[in-house]
Amino acid sequence: MATTVNTAPPKSTNTGKLILKKVVFPLGLAFLIIFCLAPALWQLLTSIKVNEAIAAFPNVYFPRPDQYTLQHYQDVLFRRPFLRYTLNSFLVSMISTLLALALGAPAAYALARLRLRGEQILLGTVLIITLFPFVLVFLGLLEIMQIFRLGNNYLALIIPYTGINLPLTILVMRSFFLQLPKDLEDSAKVDGYSTWNMLLRIVLPMTLPAMVTTGILTFISAWNEFIFALTFMTREEMKTIPVGTAQLGGATTFEIPYGAIAAATVMGTIPLVLLVLFFQRKIVQGLTAGAVKG
């Protein structure tokens, strides 16, 4: 007589998986979102609250309708050269990004396609430099800036930012070059293209999404940098957004303008938020390729 074997999973297992899927995972995701966005929401609310609501005790988390104001944004825009700060940040970040791409793309292509002596040593060196804390070279950079008299000069920020972001540019771009089919390059060589012409006319146009991804990462890094900008730029009209925001002063020496600082923080963050939201898929693609293929 044949016996029937019950292969159905226990009900307790199904119930546990259902609880994880329907309860634990959504709660964990909601907590993660709140944890990440709460500081940004607090800055936004602080930037539109009147000073009385900001200084109130206990804290006023969500102000009443009569406690909202745009005065902090007006103070930042019209009493301080915030637009000049924005222009300085954009200029330094954009030029350093273009230089990092112009120098990093050929280097990445050479590491991906050419047979070089000590290639693994070069890759290891680039990786170590990427992980190196650049604040440790601060004193050396300060002496170099004093020798060449580059203080209060855009080059004082463009050169360090380019050097800091160059290793990451090489690693990410190399991972994309490795994904390209070599048959296309072999066909170009048969047609008489030199390595340089093939890189400019064929390879780089095909890796334009990779260059955009790498450029965004480099731009954000340069935009948010604070230590070098604080030290090498002392003139008011040469400061960048992080430095200008940190040095906002109140009506008196002992007053901290929390509302104005929050307003400057929000306005300085909006361009990066829009940039990341617009190119978020390309950023994830670039980081994933660099992690797997690099």
PDB file of C-alpha atoms in Angstrom:
ATOM      1  CA  MET A   1       0.000   0.000   0.000  1.00  0.00           C
ATOM      2  CA  ALA A   2       1.493   3.359  -1.134  1.00  0.00           C
ATOM      3  CA  THR A   3       1.965   6.072   1.436  1.00  0.00           C
ATOM      4  CA  THR A   4       1.526   9.750   0.721  1.00  0.00           C
ATOM      5  CA  VAL A   5       4.326  12.039   1.864  1.00  0.00           C
ATOM      6  CA  ASN A   6       3.306  15.547   2.829  1.00  0.00           C
ATOM      7  CA  THR A   7       5.890  17.904   1.266  1.00  0.00           C
ATOM      8  CA  ALA A   8       4.079  21.164   2.066  1.00  0.00           C
ATOM      9  CA  PRO A   9       6.112  23.582   4.193  1.00  0.00           C
ATOM     10  CA  PRO A  10       4.988  24.096   7.778  1.00  0.00           C
ATOM     11  CA  LYS A  11       2.434  26.818   8.329  1.00  0.00           C
ATOM     12  CA  SER A  12       4.693  28.545  10.854  1.00  0.00           C
ATOM     13  CA  THR A  13       7.358  29.049   8.180  1.00  0.00           C
ATOM     14  CA  ASN A  14       4.870  30.613   5.779  1.00  0.00           C
ATOM     15  CA  THR A  15       3.521  32.818   8.560  1.00  0.00           C
ATOM     16  CA  GLY A  16       7.024  34.025   9.449  1.00  0.00           C
ATOM     17  CA  LYS A  17       7.827  34.872   5.829  1.00  0.00           C
ATOM     18  CA  LEU A  18       4.513  36.694   5.487  1.00  0.00           C
ATOM     19  CA  ILE A  19       5.231  38.763   8.600  1.00  0.00           C
ATOM     20  CA  LEU A  20       8.683  39.668   7.269  1.00  0.00           C
ATOM     21  CA  LYS A  21       7.282  40.657   3.885  1.00  0.00           C
ATOM     22  CA  LYS A  22       4.212  42.538   5.058  1.00  0.00           C
ATOM     23  CA  VAL A  23       5.347  44.077   8.351  1.00  0.00           C
ATOM     24  CA  VAL A  24       9.079  44.003   9.116  1.00  0.00           C
ATOM     25  CA  PHE A  25      10.422  45.045   5.710  1.00  0.00           C
ATOM     26  CA  PRO A  26       8.005  47.990   5.241  1.00  0.00           C
ATOM     27  CA  LEU A  27       8.655  49.207   8.793  1.00  0.00           C
ATOM     28  CA  GLY A  28      12.408  48.919   8.307  1.00  0.00           C
ATOM     29  CA  LEU A  29      12.224  50.794   5.004  1.00  0.00           C
ATOM     30  CA  ALA A  30      10.076  53.540   6.543  1.00  0.00           C
ATOM     31  CA  PHE A  31      12.494  53.906   9.450  1.00  0.00           C
ATOM     32  CA  LEU A  32      15.466  54.113   7.056  1.00  0.00           C
ATOM     33  CA  ILE A  33      13.763  56.789   4.952  1.00  0.00           C
ATOM     34  CA  ILE A  34      12.814  58.852   8.011  1.00  0.00           C
ATOM     35  CA  PHE A  35      16.313  58.472   9.476  1.00  0.00           C
ATOM     36  CA  CYS A  36      17.941  59.718   6.251  1.00  0.00           C
ATOM     37  CA  LEU A  37      15.505  62.520   5.422  1.00  0.00           C
ATOM     38  CA  ALA A  38      14.845  63.867   8.935  1.00  0.00           C
ATOM     39  CA  PRO A  39      17.947  66.145   9.009  1.00  0.00           C
ATOM     40  CA  ALA A  40      17.072  67.574   5.596  1.00  0.00           C
ATOM     41  CA  LEU A  41      13.469  68.172   6.673  1.00  0.00           C
ATOM     42  CA  TRP A  42      14.673  69.829   9.893  1.00  0.00           C
ATOM     43  CA  GLN A  43      16.927  72.182   7.916  1.00  0.00           C
ATOM     44  CA  LEU A  44      14.077  73.055   5.565  1.00  0.00           C
ATOM     45  CA  LEU A  45      11.683  73.793   8.427  1.00  0.00           C
ATOM     46  CA  THR A  46      14.317  75.833  10.248  1.00  0.00           C
ATOM     47  CA  SER A  47      14.918  77.936   7.150  1.00  0.00           C
ATOM     48  CA  ILE A  48      11.282  79.037   7.001  1.00  0.00           C
ATOM     49  CA  LYS A  49      10.581  79.509  10.741  1.00  0.00           C
ATOM     50  CA  VAL A  50      10.724  82.873  12.485  1.00  0.00           C
ATOM     51  CA  ASN A  51      13.512  83.374  15.017  1.00  0.00           C
ATOM     52  CA  GLU A  52      11.094  83.080  17.939  1.00  0.00           C
ATOM     53  CA  ALA A  53      10.029  79.610  16.789  1.00  0.00           C
ATOM     54  CA  ILE A  54      13.643  78.560  16.224  1.00  0.00           C
ATOM     55  CA  ALA A  55      14.687  79.620  19.736  1.00  0.00           C
ATOM     56  CA  ALA A  56      11.513  78.372  21.456  1.00  0.00           C
ATOM     57  CA  PHE A  57      11.712  75.761  24.223  1.00  0.00           C
ATOM     58  CA  PRO A  58      10.433  73.111  23.920  1.00  0.00           C
ATOM     59  CA  ASN A  59      11.280  72.866  20.239  1.00  0.00           C
ATOM     60  CA  VAL A  60       8.685  73.853  17.669  1.00  0.00           C
ATOM     61  CA  TYR A  61       8.962  71.059  15.119  1.00  0.00           C
ATOM     62  CA  PHE A  62       6.067  72.117  12.906  1.00  0.00           C
ATOM     63  CA  PRO A  63       5.364  75.850  13.258  1.00  0.00           C
ATOM     64  CA  ARG A  64       1.954  77.473  13.149  1.00  0.00           C
ATOM     65  CA  PRO A  65       0.898  79.382  10.004  1.00  0.00           C
ATOM     66  CA  ASP A  66       1.914  82.703  11.582  1.00  0.00           C
ATOM     67  CA  GLN A  67       5.417  81.386  12.333  1.00  0.00           C
ATOM     68  CA  TYR A  68       6.517  80.939   8.721  1.00  0.00           C
ATOM     69  CA  THR A  69       8.762  83.467   6.979  1.00  0.00           C
ATOM     70  CA  LEU A  70      11.061  83.850   3.962  1.00  0.00           C
ATOM     71  CA  GLN A  71      13.169  86.507   5.668  1.00  0.00           C
ATOM     72  CA  HIS A  72      16.108  84.125   6.116  1.00  0.00           C
ATOM     73  CA  TYR A  73      16.341  83.535   2.373  1.00  0.00           C
ATOM     74  CA  GLN A  74      16.202  87.280   1.758  1.00  0.00           C
ATOM     75  CA  ASP A  75      19.000  87.845   4.266  1.00  0.00           C
ATOM     76  CA  VAL A  76      21.215  85.278   2.571  1.00  0.00           C
ATOM     77  CA  LEU A  77      20.556  86.516  -0.956  1.00  0.00           C
ATOM     78  CA  PHE A  78      20.696  90.275  -0.378  1.00  0.00           C
ATOM     79  CA  ARG A  79      22.934  90.782   2.658  1.00  0.00           C
ATOM     80  CA  ARG A  80      25.658  88.310   1.720  1.00  0.00           C
ATOM     81  CA  PRO A  81      27.165  87.569  -1.744  1.00  0.00           C
ATOM     82  CA  PHE A  82      25.572  84.116  -1.859  1.00  0.00           C
ATOM     83  CA  LEU A  83      25.221  84.188  -5.629  1.00  0.00           C
ATOM     84  CA  ARG A  84      28.967  84.858  -5.801  1.00  0.00           C
ATOM     85  CA  TYR A  85      29.568  81.854  -3.548  1.00  0.00           C
ATOM     86  CA  THR A  86      27.453  79.743  -5.893  1.00  0.00           C
ATOM     87  CA  LEU A  87      29.363  80.959  -8.938  1.00  0.00           C
ATOM     88  CA  ASN A  88      32.697  80.185  -7.262  1.00  0.00           C
ATOM     89  CA  SER A  89      31.575  76.680  -6.322  1.00  0.00           C
ATOM     90  CA  PHE A  90      30.231  76.009  -9.799  1.00  0.00           C
ATOM     91  CA  LEU A  91      33.356  77.310 -11.528  1.00  0.00           C
ATOM     92  CA  VAL A  92      35.807  75.376  -9.367  1.00  0.00           C
ATOM     93  CA  SER A  93      33.742  72.170  -9.428  1.00  0.00           C
ATOM     94  CA  MET A  94      33.122  72.254 -13.181  1.00  0.00           C
ATOM     95  CA  ILE A  95      36.733  72.960 -14.187  1.00  0.00           C
ATOM     96  CA  SER A  96      38.139  70.329 -11.833  1.00  0.00           C
ATOM     97  CA  THR A  97      35.592  67.816 -13.137  1.00  0.00           C
ATOM     98  CA  LEU A  98      36.504  68.475 -16.768  1.00  0.00           C
ATOM     99  CA  LEU A  99      40.218  68.203 -15.962  1.00  0.00           C
ATOM    100  CA  ALA A 100      39.710  64.944 -14.076  1.00  0.00           C
ATOM    101  CA  LEU A 101      37.815  63.484 -17.042  1.00  0.00           C
ATOM    102  CA  ALA A 102      40.344  64.774 -19.588  1.00  0.00           C
ATOM    103  CA  LEU A 103      43.257  63.237 -17.669  1.00  0.00           C
ATOM    104  CA  GLY A 104      41.515  60.187 -16.266  1.00  0.00           C
ATOM    105  CA  ALA A 105      39.846  58.863 -19.425  1.00  0.00           C
ATOM    106  CA  PRO A 106      43.102  58.286 -21.397  1.00  0.00           C
ATOM    107  CA  ALA A 107      44.765  56.797 -18.302  1.00  0.00           C
ATOM    108  CA  ALA A 108      41.807  54.469 -17.742  1.00  0.00           C
ATOM    109  CA  TYR A 109      41.839  53.390 -21.393  1.00  0.00           C
ATOM    110  CA  ALA A 110      45.564  52.647 -21.195  1.00  0.00           C
ATOM    111  CA  LEU A 111      45.050  50.478 -18.094  1.00  0.00           C
ATOM    112  CA  ALA A 112      42.108  48.677 -19.707  1.00  0.00           C
ATOM    113  CA  ARG A 113      43.478  47.978 -23.191  1.00  0.00           C
ATOM    114  CA  LEU A 114      47.240  48.428 -23.407  1.00  0.00           C
ATOM    115  CA  ARG A 115      49.736  45.871 -22.188  1.00  0.00           C
ATOM    116  CA  LEU A 116      51.728  47.820 -19.625  1.00  0.00           C
ATOM    117  CA  ARG A 117      54.541  46.680 -17.410  1.00  0.00           C
ATOM    118  CA  GLY A 118      53.514  46.618 -13.800  1.00  0.00           C
ATOM    119  CA  GLU A 119      49.831  47.065 -14.647  1.00  0.00           C
ATOM    120  CA  GLN A 120      48.654  45.421 -11.424  1.00  0.00           C
ATOM    121  CA  ILE A 121      51.016  47.586  -9.404  1.00  0.00           C
ATOM    122  CA  LEU A 122      49.604  50.689 -11.086  1.00  0.00           C
ATOM    123  CA  LEU A 123      46.033  49.584 -10.371  1.00  0.00           C
ATOM    124  CA  GLY A 124      46.893  48.849  -6.765  1.00  0.00           C
ATOM    125  CA  THR A 125      48.520  52.250  -6.397  1.00  0.00           C
ATOM    126  CA  VAL A 126      45.457  53.996  -7.829  1.00  0.00           C
ATOM    127  CA  LEU A 127      43.203  52.069  -5.444  1.00  0.00           C
ATOM    128  CA  ILE A 128      45.366  52.952  -2.440  1.00  0.00           C
ATOM    129  CA  ILE A 129      45.333  56.626  -3.417  1.00  0.00           C
ATOM    130  CA  THR A 130      41.540  56.479  -3.679  1.00  0.00           C
ATOM    131  CA  LEU A 131      41.327  55.235  -0.079  1.00  0.00           C
ATOM    132  CA  PHE A 132      43.971  57.660   1.202  1.00  0.00           C
ATOM    133  CA  PRO A 133      42.674  60.417   3.553  1.00  0.00           C
ATOM    134  CA  PHE A 134      43.678  63.568   1.704  1.00  0.00           C
ATOM    135  CA  VAL A 135      43.501  65.711   4.822  1.00  0.00           C
ATOM    136  CA  LEU A 136      46.911  64.231   5.682  1.00  0.00           C
ATOM    137  CA  VAL A 137      48.502  66.108   2.768  1.00  0.00           C
ATOM    138  CA  PHE A 138      46.992  69.385   3.896  1.00  0.00           C
ATOM    139  CA  LEU A 139      50.176  70.858   5.364  1.00  0.00           C
ATOM    140  CA  GLY A 140      52.184  69.928   2.285  1.00  0.00           C
ATOM    141  CA  LEU A 141      49.610  71.549   0.028  1.00  0.00           C
ATOM    142  CA  LEU A 142      49.625  74.651   2.194  1.00  0.00           C
ATOM    143  CA  GLU A 143      53.385  75.029   1.747  1.00  0.00           C
ATOM    144  CA  ILE A 144      53.066  74.542  -2.010  1.00  0.00           C
ATOM    145  CA  MET A 145      50.386  77.225  -2.196  1.00  0.00           C
ATOM    146  CA  GLN A 146      52.618  79.614  -0.270  1.00  0.00           C
ATOM    147  CA  ILE A 147      55.624  78.929  -2.506  1.00  0.00           C
ATOM    148  CA  PHE A 148      53.696  79.489  -5.741  1.00  0.00           C
ATOM    149  CA  ARG A 149      51.541  82.282  -4.251  1.00  0.00           C
ATOM    150  CA  LEU A 150      48.278  80.606  -5.212  1.00  0.00           C
ATOM    151  CA  GLY A 151      46.283  81.807  -2.224  1.00  0.00           C
ATOM    152  CA  ASN A 152      42.924  83.384  -3.146  1.00  0.00           C
ATOM    153  CA  ASN A 153      43.275  81.915  -6.619  1.00  0.00           C
ATOM    154  CA  TYR A 154      40.902  79.456  -8.249  1.00  0.00           C
ATOM    155  CA  LEU A 155      43.877  77.231  -9.087  1.00  0.00           C
ATOM    156  CA  ALA A 156      44.403  76.694  -5.355  1.00  0.00           C
ATOM    157  CA  LEU A 157      41.202  74.616  -5.364  1.00  0.00           C
ATOM    158  CA  ILE A 158      41.077  73.352  -8.948  1.00  0.00           C
ATOM    159  CA  ILE A 159      44.452  71.581  -8.761  1.00  0.00           C
ATOM    160  CA  PRO A 160      43.836  69.718  -5.443  1.00  0.00           C
ATOM    161  CA  TYR A 161      40.261  68.786  -6.424  1.00  0.00           C
ATOM    162  CA  THR A 162      41.485  67.379  -9.732  1.00  0.00           C
ATOM    163  CA  GLY A 163      44.170  65.329  -7.999  1.00  0.00           C
ATOM    164  CA  ILE A 164      41.750  64.052  -5.349  1.00  0.00           C
ATOM    165  CA  ASN A 165      39.107  62.932  -7.861  1.00  0.00           C
ATOM    166  CA  LEU A 166      41.478  61.593 -10.527  1.00  0.00           C
ATOM    167  CA  PRO A 167      41.957  58.078  -9.006  1.00  0.00           C
ATOM    168  CA  LEU A 168      38.189  57.515  -8.713  1.00  0.00           C
ATOM    169  CA  THR A 169      37.749  58.722 -12.303  1.00  0.00           C
ATOM    170  CA  ILE A 170      40.366  56.243 -13.527  1.00  0.00           C
ATOM    171  CA  LEU A 171      38.835  53.285 -11.692  1.00  0.00           C
ATOM    172  CA  VAL A 172      35.259  53.955 -12.804  1.00  0.00           C
ATOM    173  CA  MET A 173      36.170  54.739 -16.420  1.00  0.00           C
ATOM    174  CA  ARG A 174      38.402  51.675 -16.655  1.00  0.00           C
ATOM    175  CA  SER A 175      35.515  49.431 -15.632  1.00  0.00           C
ATOM    176  CA  PHE A 176      33.421  50.824 -18.499  1.00  0.00           C
ATOM    177  CA  PHE A 177      36.250  50.472 -21.020  1.00  0.00           C
ATOM    178  CA  LEU A 178      36.551  46.795 -20.069  1.00  0.00           C
ATOM    179  CA  GLN A 179      32.896  46.286 -20.977  1.00  0.00           C
ATOM    180  CA  LEU A 180      33.348  47.544 -24.547  1.00  0.00           C
ATOM    181  CA  PRO A 181      33.861  44.894 -27.262  1.00  0.00           C
ATOM    182  CA  LYS A 182      37.417  44.790 -28.553  1.00  0.00           C
ATOM    183  CA  ASP A 183      36.246  43.816 -32.054  1.00  0.00           C
ATOM    184  CA  LEU A 184      35.129  47.385 -32.683  1.00  0.00           C
ATOM    185  CA  GLU A 185      38.549  48.722 -31.790  1.00  0.00           C
ATOM    186  CA  ASP A 186      40.259  46.086 -33.930  1.00  0.00           C
ATOM    187  CA  SER A 187      38.121  47.149 -36.887  1.00  0.00           C
ATOM    188  CA  ALA A 188      39.086  50.783 -36.314  1.00  0.00           C
ATOM    189  CA  LYS A 189      42.782  49.845 -36.306  1.00  0.00           C
ATOM    190  CA  VAL A 190      42.323  48.020 -39.606  1.00  0.00           C
ATOM    191  CA  ASP A 191      40.764  51.193 -41.035  1.00  0.00           C
ATOM    192  CA  GLY A 192      43.901  53.120 -40.098  1.00  0.00           C
ATOM    193  CA  TYR A 193      42.876  54.794 -36.828  1.00  0.00           C
ATOM    194  CA  SER A 194      45.638  55.522 -34.380  1.00  0.00           C
ATOM    195  CA  THR A 195      45.111  54.802 -30.704  1.00  0.00           C
ATOM    196  CA  TRP A 196      44.496  58.472 -29.908  1.00  0.00           C
ATOM    197  CA  ASN A 197      42.050  59.023 -32.794  1.00  0.00           C
ATOM    198  CA  MET A 198      40.213  55.814 -31.936  1.00  0.00           C
ATOM    199  CA  LEU A 199      39.879  56.966 -28.327  1.00  0.00           C
ATOM    200  CA  LEU A 200      38.515  60.394 -29.286  1.00  0.00           C
ATOM    201  CA  ARG A 201      36.238  59.427 -32.181  1.00  0.00           C
ATOM    202  CA  ILE A 202      34.959  55.972 -31.288  1.00  0.00           C
ATOM    203  CA  VAL A 203      35.579  54.887 -27.690  1.00  0.00           C
ATOM    204  CA  LEU A 204      34.742  58.070 -25.758  1.00  0.00           C
ATOM    205  CA  PRO A 205      31.425  58.720 -27.592  1.00  0.00           C
ATOM    206  CA  MET A 206      30.378  55.163 -26.711  1.00  0.00           C
ATOM    207  CA  THR A 207      31.224  55.724 -23.040  1.00  0.00           C
ATOM    208  CA  LEU A 208      29.446  59.058 -22.733  1.00  0.00           C
ATOM    209  CA  PRO A 209      27.047  57.737 -20.031  1.00  0.00           C
ATOM    210  CA  ALA A 210      30.073  56.572 -18.038  1.00  0.00           C
ATOM    211  CA  MET A 211      31.710  59.971 -18.362  1.00  0.00           C
ATOM    212  CA  VAL A 212      28.500  61.648 -17.202  1.00  0.00           C
ATOM    213  CA  THR A 213      28.320  59.346 -14.185  1.00  0.00           C
ATOM    214  CA  THR A 214      31.953  59.912 -13.238  1.00  0.00           C
ATOM    215  CA  GLY A 215      31.609  63.643 -13.807  1.00  0.00           C
ATOM    216  CA  ILE A 216      28.637  63.843 -11.445  1.00  0.00           C
ATOM    217  CA  LEU A 217      30.530  62.059  -8.675  1.00  0.00           C
ATOM    218  CA  THR A 218      33.538  64.333  -9.169  1.00  0.00           C
ATOM    219  CA  PHE A 219      31.381  67.449  -9.278  1.00  0.00           C
ATOM    220  CA  ILE A 220      29.600  66.576  -6.024  1.00  0.00           C
ATOM    221  CA  SER A 221      32.901  65.871  -4.278  1.00  0.00           C
ATOM    222  CA  ALA A 222      34.355  69.230  -5.325  1.00  0.00           C
ATOM    223  CA  TRP A 223      31.118  71.102  -4.526  1.00  0.00           C
ATOM    224  CA  ASN A 224      31.012  69.821  -0.937  1.00  0.00           C
ATOM    225  CA  GLU A 225      34.720  70.161  -0.054  1.00  0.00           C
ATOM    226  CA  PHE A 226      35.337  72.443   2.933  1.00  0.00           C
ATOM    227  CA  ILE A 227      38.839  72.227   4.444  1.00  0.00           C
ATOM    228  CA  PHE A 228      40.865  73.317   1.415  1.00  0.00           C
ATOM    229  CA  ALA A 229      38.336  76.005   0.476  1.00  0.00           C
ATOM    230  CA  LEU A 230      38.388  77.380   4.025  1.00  0.00           C
ATOM    231  CA  THR A 231      42.191  77.633   4.104  1.00  0.00           C
ATOM    232  CA  PHE A 232      43.123  78.655   0.569  1.00  0.00           C
ATOM    233  CA  MET A 233      40.322  81.204   0.007  1.00  0.00           C
ATOM    234  CA  THR A 234      40.239  84.029   2.550  1.00  0.00           C
ATOM    235  CA  ARG A 235      38.772  86.852   0.471  1.00  0.00           C
ATOM    236  CA  GLU A 236      35.013  87.214   0.755  1.00  0.00           C
ATOM    237  CA  GLU A 237      34.390  87.244  -2.994  1.00  0.00           C
ATOM    238  CA  MET A 238      36.416  84.036  -3.497  1.00  0.00           C
ATOM    239  CA  LYS A 239      34.659  81.795  -0.980  1.00  0.00           C
ATOM    240  CA  THR A 240      32.610  78.754  -1.950  1.00  0.00           C
ATOM    241  CA  ILE A 241      29.172  77.778  -0.664  1.00  0.00           C
ATOM    242  CA  PRO A 242      30.318  75.500   2.235  1.00  0.00           C
ATOM    243  CA  VAL A 243      32.700  78.148   3.576  1.00  0.00           C
ATOM    244  CA  GLY A 244      30.310  81.049   3.050  1.00  0.00           C
ATOM    245  CA  THR A 245      27.519  79.146   4.799  1.00  0.00           C
ATOM    246  CA  ALA A 246      29.685  78.210   7.787  1.00  0.00           C
ATOM    247  CA  GLN A 247      30.829  81.819   8.242  1.00  0.00           C
ATOM    248  CA  LEU A 248      27.413  83.472   8.223  1.00  0.00           C
ATOM    249  CA  GLY A 249      27.216  85.891  11.148  1.00  0.00           C
ATOM    250  CA  GLY A 250      24.356  87.348  13.116  1.00  0.00           C
ATOM    251  CA  ALA A 251      23.478  90.886  14.127  1.00  0.00           C
ATOM    252  CA  THR A 252      25.784  90.615  17.150  1.00  0.00           C
ATOM    253  CA  THR A 253      28.959  88.689  17.925  1.00  0.00           C
ATOM    254  CA  PHE A 254      27.178  86.175  20.144  1.00  0.00           C
ATOM    255  CA  GLU A 255      24.193  85.560  17.860  1.00  0.00           C
ATOM    256  CA  ILE A 256      24.124  82.436  15.689  1.00  0.00           C
ATOM    257  CA  PRO A 257      21.796  82.938  12.695  1.00  0.00           C
ATOM    258  CA  TYR A 258      20.352  79.442  12.570  1.00  0.00           C
ATOM    259  CA  GLY A 259      17.642  80.455  10.127  1.00  0.00           C
ATOM    260  CA  ALA A 260      20.061  82.046   7.654  1.00  0.00           C
ATOM    261  CA  ILE A 261      22.463  79.093   7.907  1.00  0.00           C
ATOM    262  CA  ALA A 262      19.614  76.671   7.249  1.00  0.00           C
ATOM    263  CA  ALA A 263      18.429  78.744   4.268  1.00  0.00           C
ATOM    264  CA  ALA A 264      21.960  78.810   2.797  1.00  0.00           C
ATOM    265  CA  THR A 265      22.257  75.060   3.340  1.00  0.00           C
ATOM    266  CA  VAL A 266      18.990  74.401   1.536  1.00  0.00           C
ATOM    267  CA  MET A 267      19.899  76.621  -1.420  1.00  0.00           C
ATOM    268  CA  GLY A 268      23.347  75.062  -1.660  1.00  0.00           C
ATOM    269  CA  THR A 269      21.913  71.547  -1.590  1.00  0.00           C
ATOM    270  CA  ILE A 270      19.110  71.991  -4.125  1.00  0.00           C
ATOM    271  CA  PRO A 271      21.420  71.918  -7.213  1.00  0.00           C
ATOM    272  CA  LEU A 272      22.993  68.657  -6.049  1.00  0.00           C
ATOM    273  CA  VAL A 273      19.630  67.093  -5.234  1.00  0.00           C
ATOM    274  CA  LEU A 274      18.297  67.924  -8.692  1.00  0.00           C
ATOM    275  CA  LEU A 275      21.486  66.632 -10.287  1.00  0.00           C
ATOM    276  CA  VAL A 276      21.349  63.327  -8.407  1.00  0.00           C
ATOM    277  CA  LEU A 277      17.627  62.810  -9.032  1.00  0.00           C
ATOM    278  CA  PHE A 278      18.052  63.449 -12.738  1.00  0.00           C
ATOM    279  CA  PHE A 279      21.035  61.118 -13.149  1.00  0.00           C
ATOM    280  CA  GLN A 280      20.361  58.614 -10.359  1.00  0.00           C
ATOM    281  CA  ARG A 281      20.247  55.576 -12.660  1.00  0.00           C
ATOM    282  CA  LYS A 282      23.565  56.467 -14.275  1.00  0.00           C
ATOM    283  CA  ILE A 283      25.175  57.003 -10.869  1.00  0.00           C
ATOM    284  CA  VAL A 284      24.065  53.559  -9.649  1.00  0.00           C
ATOM    285  CA  GLN A 285      25.222  52.010 -12.913  1.00  0.00           C
ATOM    286  CA  GLY A 286      28.640  53.611 -12.639  1.00  0.00           C
ATOM    287  CA  LEU A 287      29.161  52.629  -9.000  1.00  0.00           C
ATOM    288  CA  THR A 288      28.037  49.047  -9.650  1.00  0.00           C
ATOM    289  CA  ALA A 289      30.312  48.638 -12.657  1.00  0.00           C
ATOM    290  CA  GLY A 290      33.245  50.071 -10.741  1.00  0.00           C
ATOM    291  CA  ALA A 291      32.653  47.707  -7.841  1.00  0.00           C
ATOM    292  CA  VAL A 292      32.271  44.547  -9.954  1.00  0.00           C
ATOM    293  CA  LYS A 293      34.615  45.097 -12.845  1.00  0.00           C
ATOM    294  CA  GLY A 294      37.318  47.232 -11.193  1.00  0.00           C
TER     295      GLY A 294
END
